[in-house]
mmCIF file of the C-alpha atoms, coordinates in Angstrom:
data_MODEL
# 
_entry.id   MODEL 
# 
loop_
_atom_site.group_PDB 
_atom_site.id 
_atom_site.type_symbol 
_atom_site.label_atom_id 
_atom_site.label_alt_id 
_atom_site.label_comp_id 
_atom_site.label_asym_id 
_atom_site.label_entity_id 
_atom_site.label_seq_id 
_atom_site.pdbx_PDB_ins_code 
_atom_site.Cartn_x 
_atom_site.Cartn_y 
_atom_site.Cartn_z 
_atom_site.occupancy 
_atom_site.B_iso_or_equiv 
_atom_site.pdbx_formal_charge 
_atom_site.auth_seq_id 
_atom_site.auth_comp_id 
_atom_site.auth_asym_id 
_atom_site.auth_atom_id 
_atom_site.pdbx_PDB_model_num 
ATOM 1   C CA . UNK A 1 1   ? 12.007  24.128  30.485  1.00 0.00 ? 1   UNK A CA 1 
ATOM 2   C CA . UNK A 1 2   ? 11.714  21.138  28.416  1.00 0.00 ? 2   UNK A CA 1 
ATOM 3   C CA . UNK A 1 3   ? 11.021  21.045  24.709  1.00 0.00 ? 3   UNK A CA 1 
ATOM 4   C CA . UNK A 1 4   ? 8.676   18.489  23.225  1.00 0.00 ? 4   UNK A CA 1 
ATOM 5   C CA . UNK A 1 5   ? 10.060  16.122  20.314  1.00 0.00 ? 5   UNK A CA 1 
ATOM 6   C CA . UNK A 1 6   ? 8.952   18.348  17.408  1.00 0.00 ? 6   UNK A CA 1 
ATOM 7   C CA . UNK A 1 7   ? 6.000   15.791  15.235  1.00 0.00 ? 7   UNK A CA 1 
ATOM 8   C CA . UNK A 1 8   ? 5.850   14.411  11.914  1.00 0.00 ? 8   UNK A CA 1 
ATOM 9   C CA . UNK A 1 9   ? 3.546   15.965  9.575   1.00 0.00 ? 9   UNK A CA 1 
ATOM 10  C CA . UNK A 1 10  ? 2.288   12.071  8.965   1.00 0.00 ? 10  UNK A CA 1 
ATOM 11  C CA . UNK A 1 11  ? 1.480   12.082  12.555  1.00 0.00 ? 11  UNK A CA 1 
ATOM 12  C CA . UNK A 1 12  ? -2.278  12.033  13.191  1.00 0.00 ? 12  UNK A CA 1 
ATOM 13  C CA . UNK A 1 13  ? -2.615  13.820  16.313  1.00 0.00 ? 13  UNK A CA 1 
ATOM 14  C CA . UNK A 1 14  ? -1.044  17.007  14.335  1.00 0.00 ? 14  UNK A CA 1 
ATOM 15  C CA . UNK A 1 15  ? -2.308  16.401  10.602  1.00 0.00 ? 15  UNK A CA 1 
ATOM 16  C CA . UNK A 1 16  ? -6.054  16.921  9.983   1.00 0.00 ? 16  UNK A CA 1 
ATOM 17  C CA . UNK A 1 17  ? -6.023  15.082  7.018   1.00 0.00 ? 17  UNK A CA 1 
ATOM 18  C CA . UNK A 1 18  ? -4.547  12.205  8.146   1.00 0.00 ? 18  UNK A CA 1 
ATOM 19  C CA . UNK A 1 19  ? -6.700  12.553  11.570  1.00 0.00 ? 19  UNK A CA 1 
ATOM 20  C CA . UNK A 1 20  ? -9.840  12.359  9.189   1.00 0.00 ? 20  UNK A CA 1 
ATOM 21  C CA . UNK A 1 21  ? -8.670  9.579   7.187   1.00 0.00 ? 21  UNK A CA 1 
ATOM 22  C CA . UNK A 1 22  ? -7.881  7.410   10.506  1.00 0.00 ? 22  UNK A CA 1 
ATOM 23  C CA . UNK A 1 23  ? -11.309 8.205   11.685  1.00 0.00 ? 23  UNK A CA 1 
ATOM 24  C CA . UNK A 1 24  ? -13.070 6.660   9.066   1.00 0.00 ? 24  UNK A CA 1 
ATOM 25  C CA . UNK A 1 25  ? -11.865 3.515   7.654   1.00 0.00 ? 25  UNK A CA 1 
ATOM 26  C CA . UNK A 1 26  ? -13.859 3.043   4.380   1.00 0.00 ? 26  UNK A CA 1 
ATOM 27  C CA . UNK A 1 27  ? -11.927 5.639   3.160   1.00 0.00 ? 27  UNK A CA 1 
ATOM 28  C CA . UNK A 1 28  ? -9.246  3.378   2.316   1.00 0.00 ? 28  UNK A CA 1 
ATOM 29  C CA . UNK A 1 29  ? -11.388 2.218   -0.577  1.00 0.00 ? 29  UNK A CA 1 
ATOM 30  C CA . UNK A 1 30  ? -11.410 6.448   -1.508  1.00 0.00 ? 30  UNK A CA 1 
ATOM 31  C CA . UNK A 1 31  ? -7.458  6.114   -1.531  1.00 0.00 ? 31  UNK A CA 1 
ATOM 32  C CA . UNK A 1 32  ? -7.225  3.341   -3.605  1.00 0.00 ? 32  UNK A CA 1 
ATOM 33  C CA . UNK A 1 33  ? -9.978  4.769   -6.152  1.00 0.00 ? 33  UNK A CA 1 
ATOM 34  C CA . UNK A 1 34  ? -7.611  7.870   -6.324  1.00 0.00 ? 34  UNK A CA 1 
ATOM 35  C CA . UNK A 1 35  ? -4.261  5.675   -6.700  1.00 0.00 ? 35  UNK A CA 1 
ATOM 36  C CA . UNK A 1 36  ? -5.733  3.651   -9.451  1.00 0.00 ? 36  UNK A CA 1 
ATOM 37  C CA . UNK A 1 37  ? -6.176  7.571   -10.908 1.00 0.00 ? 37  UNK A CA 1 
ATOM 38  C CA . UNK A 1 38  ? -2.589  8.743   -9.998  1.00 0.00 ? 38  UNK A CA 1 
ATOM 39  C CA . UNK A 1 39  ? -0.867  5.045   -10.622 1.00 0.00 ? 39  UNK A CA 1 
ATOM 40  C CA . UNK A 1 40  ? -1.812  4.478   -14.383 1.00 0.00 ? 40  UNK A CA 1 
ATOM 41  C CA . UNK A 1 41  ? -0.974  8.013   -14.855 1.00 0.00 ? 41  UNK A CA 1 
ATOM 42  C CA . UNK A 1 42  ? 2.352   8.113   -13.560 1.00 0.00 ? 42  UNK A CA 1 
ATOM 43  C CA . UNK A 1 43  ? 2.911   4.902   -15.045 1.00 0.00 ? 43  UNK A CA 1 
ATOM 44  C CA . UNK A 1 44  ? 2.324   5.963   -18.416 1.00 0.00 ? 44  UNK A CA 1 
ATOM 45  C CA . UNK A 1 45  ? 4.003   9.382   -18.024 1.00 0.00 ? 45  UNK A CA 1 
ATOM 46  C CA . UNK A 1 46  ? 7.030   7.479   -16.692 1.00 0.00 ? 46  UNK A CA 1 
ATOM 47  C CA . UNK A 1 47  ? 6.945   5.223   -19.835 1.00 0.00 ? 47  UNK A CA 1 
ATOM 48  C CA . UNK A 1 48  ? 7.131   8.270   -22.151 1.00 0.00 ? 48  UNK A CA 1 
ATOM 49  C CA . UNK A 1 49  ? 9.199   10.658  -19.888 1.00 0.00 ? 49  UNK A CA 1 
ATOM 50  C CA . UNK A 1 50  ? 12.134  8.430   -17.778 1.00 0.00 ? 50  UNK A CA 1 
ATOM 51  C CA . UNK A 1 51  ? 15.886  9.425   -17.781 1.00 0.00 ? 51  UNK A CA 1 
ATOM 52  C CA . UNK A 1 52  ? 18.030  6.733   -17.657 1.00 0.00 ? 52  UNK A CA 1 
ATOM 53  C CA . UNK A 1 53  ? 19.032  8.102   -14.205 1.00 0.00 ? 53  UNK A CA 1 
ATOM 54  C CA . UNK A 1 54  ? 15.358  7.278   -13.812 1.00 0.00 ? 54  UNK A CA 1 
ATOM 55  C CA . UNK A 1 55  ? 15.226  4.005   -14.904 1.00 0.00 ? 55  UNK A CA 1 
ATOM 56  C CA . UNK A 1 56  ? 18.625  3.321   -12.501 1.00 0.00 ? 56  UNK A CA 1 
ATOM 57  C CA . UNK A 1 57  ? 16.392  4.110   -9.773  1.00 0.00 ? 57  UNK A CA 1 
ATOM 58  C CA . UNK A 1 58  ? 13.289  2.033   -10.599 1.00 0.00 ? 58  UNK A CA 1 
ATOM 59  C CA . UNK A 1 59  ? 15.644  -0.869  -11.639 1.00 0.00 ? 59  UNK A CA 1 
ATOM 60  C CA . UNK A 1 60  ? 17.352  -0.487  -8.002  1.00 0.00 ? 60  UNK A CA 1 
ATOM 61  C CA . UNK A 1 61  ? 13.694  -0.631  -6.490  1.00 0.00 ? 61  UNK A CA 1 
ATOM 62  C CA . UNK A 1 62  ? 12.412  -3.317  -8.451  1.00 0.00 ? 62  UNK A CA 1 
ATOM 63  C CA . UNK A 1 63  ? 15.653  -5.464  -6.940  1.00 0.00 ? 63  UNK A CA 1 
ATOM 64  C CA . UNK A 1 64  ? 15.015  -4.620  -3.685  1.00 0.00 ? 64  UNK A CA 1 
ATOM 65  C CA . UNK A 1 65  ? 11.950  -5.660  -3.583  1.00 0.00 ? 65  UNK A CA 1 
ATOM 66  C CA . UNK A 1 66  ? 12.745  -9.378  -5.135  1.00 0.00 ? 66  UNK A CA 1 
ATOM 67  C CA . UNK A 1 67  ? 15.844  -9.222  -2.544  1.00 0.00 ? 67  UNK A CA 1 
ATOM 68  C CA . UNK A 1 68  ? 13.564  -8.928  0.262   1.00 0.00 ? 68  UNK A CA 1 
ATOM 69  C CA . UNK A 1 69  ? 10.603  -11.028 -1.203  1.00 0.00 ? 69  UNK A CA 1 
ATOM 70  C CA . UNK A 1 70  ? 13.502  -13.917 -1.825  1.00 0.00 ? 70  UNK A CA 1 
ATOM 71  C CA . UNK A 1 71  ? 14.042  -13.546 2.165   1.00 0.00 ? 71  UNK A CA 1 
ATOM 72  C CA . UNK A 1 72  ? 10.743  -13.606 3.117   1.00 0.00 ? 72  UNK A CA 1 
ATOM 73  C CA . UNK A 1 73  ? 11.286  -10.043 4.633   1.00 0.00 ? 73  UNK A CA 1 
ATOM 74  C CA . UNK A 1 74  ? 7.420   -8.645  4.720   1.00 0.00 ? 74  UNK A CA 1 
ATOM 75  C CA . UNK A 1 75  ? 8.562   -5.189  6.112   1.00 0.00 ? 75  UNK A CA 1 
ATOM 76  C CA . UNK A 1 76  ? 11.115  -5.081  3.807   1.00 0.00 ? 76  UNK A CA 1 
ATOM 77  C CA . UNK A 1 77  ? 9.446   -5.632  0.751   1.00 0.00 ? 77  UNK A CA 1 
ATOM 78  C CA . UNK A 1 78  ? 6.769   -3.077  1.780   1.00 0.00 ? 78  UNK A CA 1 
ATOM 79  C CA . UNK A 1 79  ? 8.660   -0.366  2.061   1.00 0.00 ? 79  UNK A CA 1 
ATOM 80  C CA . UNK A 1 80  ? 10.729  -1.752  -1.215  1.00 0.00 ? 80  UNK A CA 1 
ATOM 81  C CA . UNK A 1 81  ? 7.048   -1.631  -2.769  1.00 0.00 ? 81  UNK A CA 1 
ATOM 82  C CA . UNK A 1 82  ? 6.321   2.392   -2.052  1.00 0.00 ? 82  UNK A CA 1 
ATOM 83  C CA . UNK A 1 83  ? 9.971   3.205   -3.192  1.00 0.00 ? 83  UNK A CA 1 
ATOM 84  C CA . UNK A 1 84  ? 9.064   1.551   -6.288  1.00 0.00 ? 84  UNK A CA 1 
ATOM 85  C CA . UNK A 1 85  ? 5.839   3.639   -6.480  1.00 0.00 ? 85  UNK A CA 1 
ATOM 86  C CA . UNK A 1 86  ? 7.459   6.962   -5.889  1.00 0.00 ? 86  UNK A CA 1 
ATOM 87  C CA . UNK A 1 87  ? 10.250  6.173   -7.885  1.00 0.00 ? 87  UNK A CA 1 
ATOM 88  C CA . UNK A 1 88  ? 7.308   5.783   -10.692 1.00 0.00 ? 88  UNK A CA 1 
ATOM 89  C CA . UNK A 1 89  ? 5.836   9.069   -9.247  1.00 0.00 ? 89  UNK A CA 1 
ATOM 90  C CA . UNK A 1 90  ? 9.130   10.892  -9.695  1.00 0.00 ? 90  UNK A CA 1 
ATOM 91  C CA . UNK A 1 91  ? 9.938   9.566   -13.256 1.00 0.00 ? 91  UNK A CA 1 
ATOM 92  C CA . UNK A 1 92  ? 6.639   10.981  -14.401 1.00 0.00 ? 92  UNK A CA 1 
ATOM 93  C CA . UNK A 1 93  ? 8.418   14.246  -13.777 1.00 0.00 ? 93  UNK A CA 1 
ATOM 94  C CA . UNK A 1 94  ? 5.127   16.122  -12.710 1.00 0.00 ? 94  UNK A CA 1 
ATOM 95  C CA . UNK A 1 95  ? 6.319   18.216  -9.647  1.00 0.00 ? 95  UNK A CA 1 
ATOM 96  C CA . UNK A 1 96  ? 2.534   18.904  -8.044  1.00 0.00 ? 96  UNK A CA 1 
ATOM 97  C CA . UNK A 1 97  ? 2.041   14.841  -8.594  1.00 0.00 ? 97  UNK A CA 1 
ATOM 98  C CA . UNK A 1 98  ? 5.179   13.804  -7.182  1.00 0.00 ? 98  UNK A CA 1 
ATOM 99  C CA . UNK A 1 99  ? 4.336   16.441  -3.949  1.00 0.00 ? 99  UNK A CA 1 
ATOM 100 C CA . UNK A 1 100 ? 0.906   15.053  -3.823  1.00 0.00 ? 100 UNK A CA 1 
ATOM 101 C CA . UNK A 1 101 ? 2.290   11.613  -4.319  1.00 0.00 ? 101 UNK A CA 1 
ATOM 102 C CA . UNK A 1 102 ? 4.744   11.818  -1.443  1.00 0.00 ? 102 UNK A CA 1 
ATOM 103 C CA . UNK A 1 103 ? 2.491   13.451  1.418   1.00 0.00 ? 103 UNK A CA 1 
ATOM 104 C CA . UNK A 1 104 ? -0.211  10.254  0.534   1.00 0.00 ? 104 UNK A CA 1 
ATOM 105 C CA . UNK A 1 105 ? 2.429   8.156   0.866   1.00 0.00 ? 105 UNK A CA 1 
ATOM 106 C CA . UNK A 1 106 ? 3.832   9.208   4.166   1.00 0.00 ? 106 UNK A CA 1 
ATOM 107 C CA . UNK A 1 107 ? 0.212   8.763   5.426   1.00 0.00 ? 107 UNK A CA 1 
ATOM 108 C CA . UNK A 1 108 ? 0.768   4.981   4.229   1.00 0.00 ? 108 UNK A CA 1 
ATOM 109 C CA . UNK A 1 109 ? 3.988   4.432   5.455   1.00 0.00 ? 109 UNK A CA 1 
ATOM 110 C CA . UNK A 1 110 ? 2.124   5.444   8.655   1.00 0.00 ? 110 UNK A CA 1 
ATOM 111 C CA . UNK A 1 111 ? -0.705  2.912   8.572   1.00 0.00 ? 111 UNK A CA 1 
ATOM 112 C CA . UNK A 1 112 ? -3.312  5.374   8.048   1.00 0.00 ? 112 UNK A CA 1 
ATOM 113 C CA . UNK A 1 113 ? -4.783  4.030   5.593   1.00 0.00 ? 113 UNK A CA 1 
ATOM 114 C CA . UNK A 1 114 ? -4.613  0.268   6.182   1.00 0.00 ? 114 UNK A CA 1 
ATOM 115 C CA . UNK A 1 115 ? -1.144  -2.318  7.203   1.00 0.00 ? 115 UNK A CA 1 
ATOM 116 C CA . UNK A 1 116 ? 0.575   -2.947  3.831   1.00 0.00 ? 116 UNK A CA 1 
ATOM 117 C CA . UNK A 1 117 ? 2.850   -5.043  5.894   1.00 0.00 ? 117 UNK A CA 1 
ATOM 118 C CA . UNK A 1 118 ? -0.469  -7.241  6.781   1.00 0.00 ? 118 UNK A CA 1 
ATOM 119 C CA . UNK A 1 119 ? -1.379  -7.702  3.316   1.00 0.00 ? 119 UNK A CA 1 
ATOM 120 C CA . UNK A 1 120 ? 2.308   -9.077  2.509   1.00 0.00 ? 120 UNK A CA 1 
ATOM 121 C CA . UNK A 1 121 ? 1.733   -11.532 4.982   1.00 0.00 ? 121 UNK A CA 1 
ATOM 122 C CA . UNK A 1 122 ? -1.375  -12.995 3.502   1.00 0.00 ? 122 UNK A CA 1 
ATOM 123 C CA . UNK A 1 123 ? -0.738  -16.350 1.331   1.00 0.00 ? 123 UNK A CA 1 
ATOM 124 C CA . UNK A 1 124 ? -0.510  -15.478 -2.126  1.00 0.00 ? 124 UNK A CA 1 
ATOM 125 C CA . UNK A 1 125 ? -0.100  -11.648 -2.265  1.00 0.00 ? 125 UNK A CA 1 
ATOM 126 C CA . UNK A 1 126 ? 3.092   -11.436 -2.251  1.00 0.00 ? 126 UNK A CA 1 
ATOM 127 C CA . UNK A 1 127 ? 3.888   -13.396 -5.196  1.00 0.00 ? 127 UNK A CA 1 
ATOM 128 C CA . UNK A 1 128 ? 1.141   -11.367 -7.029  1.00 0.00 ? 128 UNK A CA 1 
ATOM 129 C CA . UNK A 1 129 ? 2.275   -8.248  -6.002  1.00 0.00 ? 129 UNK A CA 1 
ATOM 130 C CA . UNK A 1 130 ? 5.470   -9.018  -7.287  1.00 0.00 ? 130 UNK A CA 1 
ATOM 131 C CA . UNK A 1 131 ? 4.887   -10.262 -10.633 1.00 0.00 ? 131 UNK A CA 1 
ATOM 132 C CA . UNK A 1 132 ? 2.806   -6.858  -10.766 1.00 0.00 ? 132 UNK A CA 1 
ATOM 133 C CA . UNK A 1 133 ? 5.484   -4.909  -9.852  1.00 0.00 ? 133 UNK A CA 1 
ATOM 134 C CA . UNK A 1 134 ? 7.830   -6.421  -12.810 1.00 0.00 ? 134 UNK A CA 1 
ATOM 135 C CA . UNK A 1 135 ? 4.773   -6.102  -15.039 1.00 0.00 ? 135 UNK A CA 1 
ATOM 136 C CA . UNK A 1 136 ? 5.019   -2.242  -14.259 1.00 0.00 ? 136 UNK A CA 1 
ATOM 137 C CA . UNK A 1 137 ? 8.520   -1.907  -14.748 1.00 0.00 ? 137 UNK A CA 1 
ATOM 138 C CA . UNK A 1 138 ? 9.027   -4.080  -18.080 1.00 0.00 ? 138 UNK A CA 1 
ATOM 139 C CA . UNK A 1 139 ? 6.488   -1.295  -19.502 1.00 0.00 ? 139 UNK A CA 1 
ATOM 140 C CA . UNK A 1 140 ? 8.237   1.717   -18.063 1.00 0.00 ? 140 UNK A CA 1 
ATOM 141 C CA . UNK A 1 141 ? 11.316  0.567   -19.215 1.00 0.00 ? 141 UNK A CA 1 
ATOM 142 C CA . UNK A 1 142 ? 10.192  -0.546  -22.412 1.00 0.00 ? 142 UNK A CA 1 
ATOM 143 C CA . UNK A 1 143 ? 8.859   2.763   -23.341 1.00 0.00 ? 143 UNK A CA 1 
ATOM 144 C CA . UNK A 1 144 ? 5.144   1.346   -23.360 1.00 0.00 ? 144 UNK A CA 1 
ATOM 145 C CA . UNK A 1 145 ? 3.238   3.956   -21.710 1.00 0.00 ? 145 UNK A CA 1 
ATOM 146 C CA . UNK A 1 146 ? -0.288  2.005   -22.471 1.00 0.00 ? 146 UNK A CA 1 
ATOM 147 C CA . UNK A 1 147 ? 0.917   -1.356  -20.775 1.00 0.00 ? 147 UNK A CA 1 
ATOM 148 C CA . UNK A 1 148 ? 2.802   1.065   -17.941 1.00 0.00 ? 148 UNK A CA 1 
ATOM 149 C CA . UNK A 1 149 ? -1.315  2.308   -17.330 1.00 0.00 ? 149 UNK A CA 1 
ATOM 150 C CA . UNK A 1 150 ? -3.058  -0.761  -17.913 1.00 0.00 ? 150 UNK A CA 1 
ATOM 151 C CA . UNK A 1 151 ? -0.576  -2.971  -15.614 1.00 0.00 ? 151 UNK A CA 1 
ATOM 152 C CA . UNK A 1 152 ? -0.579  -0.198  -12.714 1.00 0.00 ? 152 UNK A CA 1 
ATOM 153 C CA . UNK A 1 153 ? -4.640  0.169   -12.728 1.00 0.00 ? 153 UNK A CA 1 
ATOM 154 C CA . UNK A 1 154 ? -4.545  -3.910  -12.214 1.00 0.00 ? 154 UNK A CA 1 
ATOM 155 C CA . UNK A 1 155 ? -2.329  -3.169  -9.846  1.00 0.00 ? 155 UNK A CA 1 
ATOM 156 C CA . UNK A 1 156 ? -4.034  -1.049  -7.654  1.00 0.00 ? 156 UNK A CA 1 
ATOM 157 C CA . UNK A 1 157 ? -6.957  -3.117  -8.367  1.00 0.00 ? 157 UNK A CA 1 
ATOM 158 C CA . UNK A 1 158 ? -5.335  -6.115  -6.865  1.00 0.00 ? 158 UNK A CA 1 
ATOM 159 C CA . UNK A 1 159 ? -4.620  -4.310  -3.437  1.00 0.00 ? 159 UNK A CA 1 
ATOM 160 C CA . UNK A 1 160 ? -8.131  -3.523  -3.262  1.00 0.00 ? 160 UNK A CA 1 
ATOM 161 C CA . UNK A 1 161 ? -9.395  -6.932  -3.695  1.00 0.00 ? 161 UNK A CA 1 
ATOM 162 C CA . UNK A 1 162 ? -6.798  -8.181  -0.919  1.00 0.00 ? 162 UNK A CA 1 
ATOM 163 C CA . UNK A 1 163 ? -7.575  -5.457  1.548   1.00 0.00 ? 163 UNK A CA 1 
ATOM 164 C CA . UNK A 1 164 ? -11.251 -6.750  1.185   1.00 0.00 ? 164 UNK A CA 1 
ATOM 165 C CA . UNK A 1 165 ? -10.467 -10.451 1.751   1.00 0.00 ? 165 UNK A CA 1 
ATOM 166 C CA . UNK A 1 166 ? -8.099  -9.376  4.483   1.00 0.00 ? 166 UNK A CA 1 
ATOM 167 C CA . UNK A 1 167 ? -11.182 -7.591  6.045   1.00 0.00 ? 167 UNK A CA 1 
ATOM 168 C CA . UNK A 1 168 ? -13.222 -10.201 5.428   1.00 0.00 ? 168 UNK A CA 1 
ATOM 169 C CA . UNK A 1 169 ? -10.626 -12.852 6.978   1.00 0.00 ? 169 UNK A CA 1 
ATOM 170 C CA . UNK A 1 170 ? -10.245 -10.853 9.612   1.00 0.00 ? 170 UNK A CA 1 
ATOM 171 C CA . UNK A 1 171 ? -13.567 -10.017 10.405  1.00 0.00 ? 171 UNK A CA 1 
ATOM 172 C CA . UNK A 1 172 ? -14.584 -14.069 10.322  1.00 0.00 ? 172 UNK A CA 1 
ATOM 173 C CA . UNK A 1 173 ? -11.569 -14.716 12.598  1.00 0.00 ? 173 UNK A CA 1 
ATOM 174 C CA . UNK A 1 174 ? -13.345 -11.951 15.238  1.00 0.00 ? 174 UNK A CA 1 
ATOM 175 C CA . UNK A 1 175 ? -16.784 -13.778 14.983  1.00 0.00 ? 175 UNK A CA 1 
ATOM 176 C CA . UNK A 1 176 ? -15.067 -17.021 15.266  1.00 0.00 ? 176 UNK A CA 1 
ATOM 177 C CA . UNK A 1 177 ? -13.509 -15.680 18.613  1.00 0.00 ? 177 UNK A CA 1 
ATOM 178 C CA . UNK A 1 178 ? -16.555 -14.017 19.835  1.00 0.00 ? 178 UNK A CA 1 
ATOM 179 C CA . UNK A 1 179 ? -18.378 -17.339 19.311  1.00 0.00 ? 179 UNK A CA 1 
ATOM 180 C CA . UNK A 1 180 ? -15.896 -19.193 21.258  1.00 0.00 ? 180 UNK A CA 1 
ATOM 181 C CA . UNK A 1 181 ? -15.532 -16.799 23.717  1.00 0.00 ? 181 UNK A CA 1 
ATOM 182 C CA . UNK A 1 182 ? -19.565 -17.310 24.402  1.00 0.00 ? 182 UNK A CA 1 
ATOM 183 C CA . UNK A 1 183 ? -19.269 -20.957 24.339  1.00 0.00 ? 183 UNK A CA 1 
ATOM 184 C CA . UNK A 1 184 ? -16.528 -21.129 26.846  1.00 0.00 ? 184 UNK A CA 1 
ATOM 185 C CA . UNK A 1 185 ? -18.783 -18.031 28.647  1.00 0.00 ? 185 UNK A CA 1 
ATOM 186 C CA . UNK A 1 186 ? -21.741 -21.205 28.704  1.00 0.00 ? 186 UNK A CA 1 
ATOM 187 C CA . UNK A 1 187 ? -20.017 -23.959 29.537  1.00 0.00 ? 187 UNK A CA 1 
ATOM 188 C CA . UNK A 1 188 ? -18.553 -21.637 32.738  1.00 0.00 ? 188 UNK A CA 1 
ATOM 189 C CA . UNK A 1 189 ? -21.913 -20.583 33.623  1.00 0.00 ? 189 UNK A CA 1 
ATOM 190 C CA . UNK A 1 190 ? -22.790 -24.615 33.257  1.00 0.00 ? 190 UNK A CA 1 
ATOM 191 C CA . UNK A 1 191 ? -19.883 -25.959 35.270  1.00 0.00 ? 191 UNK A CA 1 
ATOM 192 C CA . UNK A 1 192 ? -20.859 -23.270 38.157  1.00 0.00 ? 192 UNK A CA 1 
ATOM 193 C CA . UNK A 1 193 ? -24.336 -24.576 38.549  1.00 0.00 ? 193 UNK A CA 1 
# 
């Protein structure tokens, strides 16, 4: 008797949540909404609350993230990017957000809500992105837990508005294709006559 390869809980064919969420893609614009929520939140908590063992590990995360946006690695600095996050997550030392936190991220790291590794390969995000990122951790590790909210709401903010032009992009790229596909479908039917 063979065993099956036991499943990640991120998995959608075993996790109803995530199942749900794949089904339906606007609610990647419900995830967002309730980052923006959880990010300035955390932020700010993390500004008042960080140990320096903290700090260590948002300061390792932050240079990460430059190392792999200085080598144009787009995987890289994605995942760099959600260690940063949960590091922030963590530092806020609330154990139910942290939990929370980590299972929505797993569904990320999975794609389930949309490809962050898409959106760092758009011109221009990454470099915003970035300076966002800094932006957050200057506050945290300033102790500002005002600029630690207000820079992680813009942050969240600024995914939101590339996911929609990357939808947008995307979706003028299909019509382009569909358009050329119909021509070329004409000029078939033309040459045939």
């Amino acid at each position: 008797m063979t065993r099956s390869k036991p499943t990640s809980k991120a998995e959608p064919a075993v996790d109803p949540l995530a199942r749900l969420l794949q089904a339906h893609p606007e609610t990647a614009y419900d995830y967002l909404e309730f980052r923006r929520l959880m990010a300035g939140n955390a932020a700010a908590l993390a500004a008042e609350r960080a140990t320096e063992s903290d700090l260590a590990r948002l300061a390792a995360c932050m240079g990460a993230m430059e190392e792999a946006h200085a080598i144009d690695d787009h995987e890289q600095e994605a995942a760099a990017d959600a260690d940063f996050h949960l590091a922030i997550y963590e530092a806020a030392h609330n154990l139910v957000m942290t939990q929370v936190m980590h299972r929505i991220f797993d569904m990320l790291k999975g794609g389930v809500f949309y490809d962050r590794a898409d959106l760092y390969r758009r011109r221009g995000v990454r470099d915003g992105f970035l300076r966002q990122h800094q932006a957050i951790w200057r506050a945290i590790a300033d102790g500002n837990p005002e600029v630690a909210r207000s820079m992680a709401e813009a942050h969240i903010g600024s995914i939101e508005e590339a996911l929609r032009e990357a939808q947008h992009a995307d979706a003028r790229r299909d019509v382009a294709l569909r358009r050329r596909s119909g021509s070329d479908l004409v000029a078939r039917a033309r040459a045939g006559s």
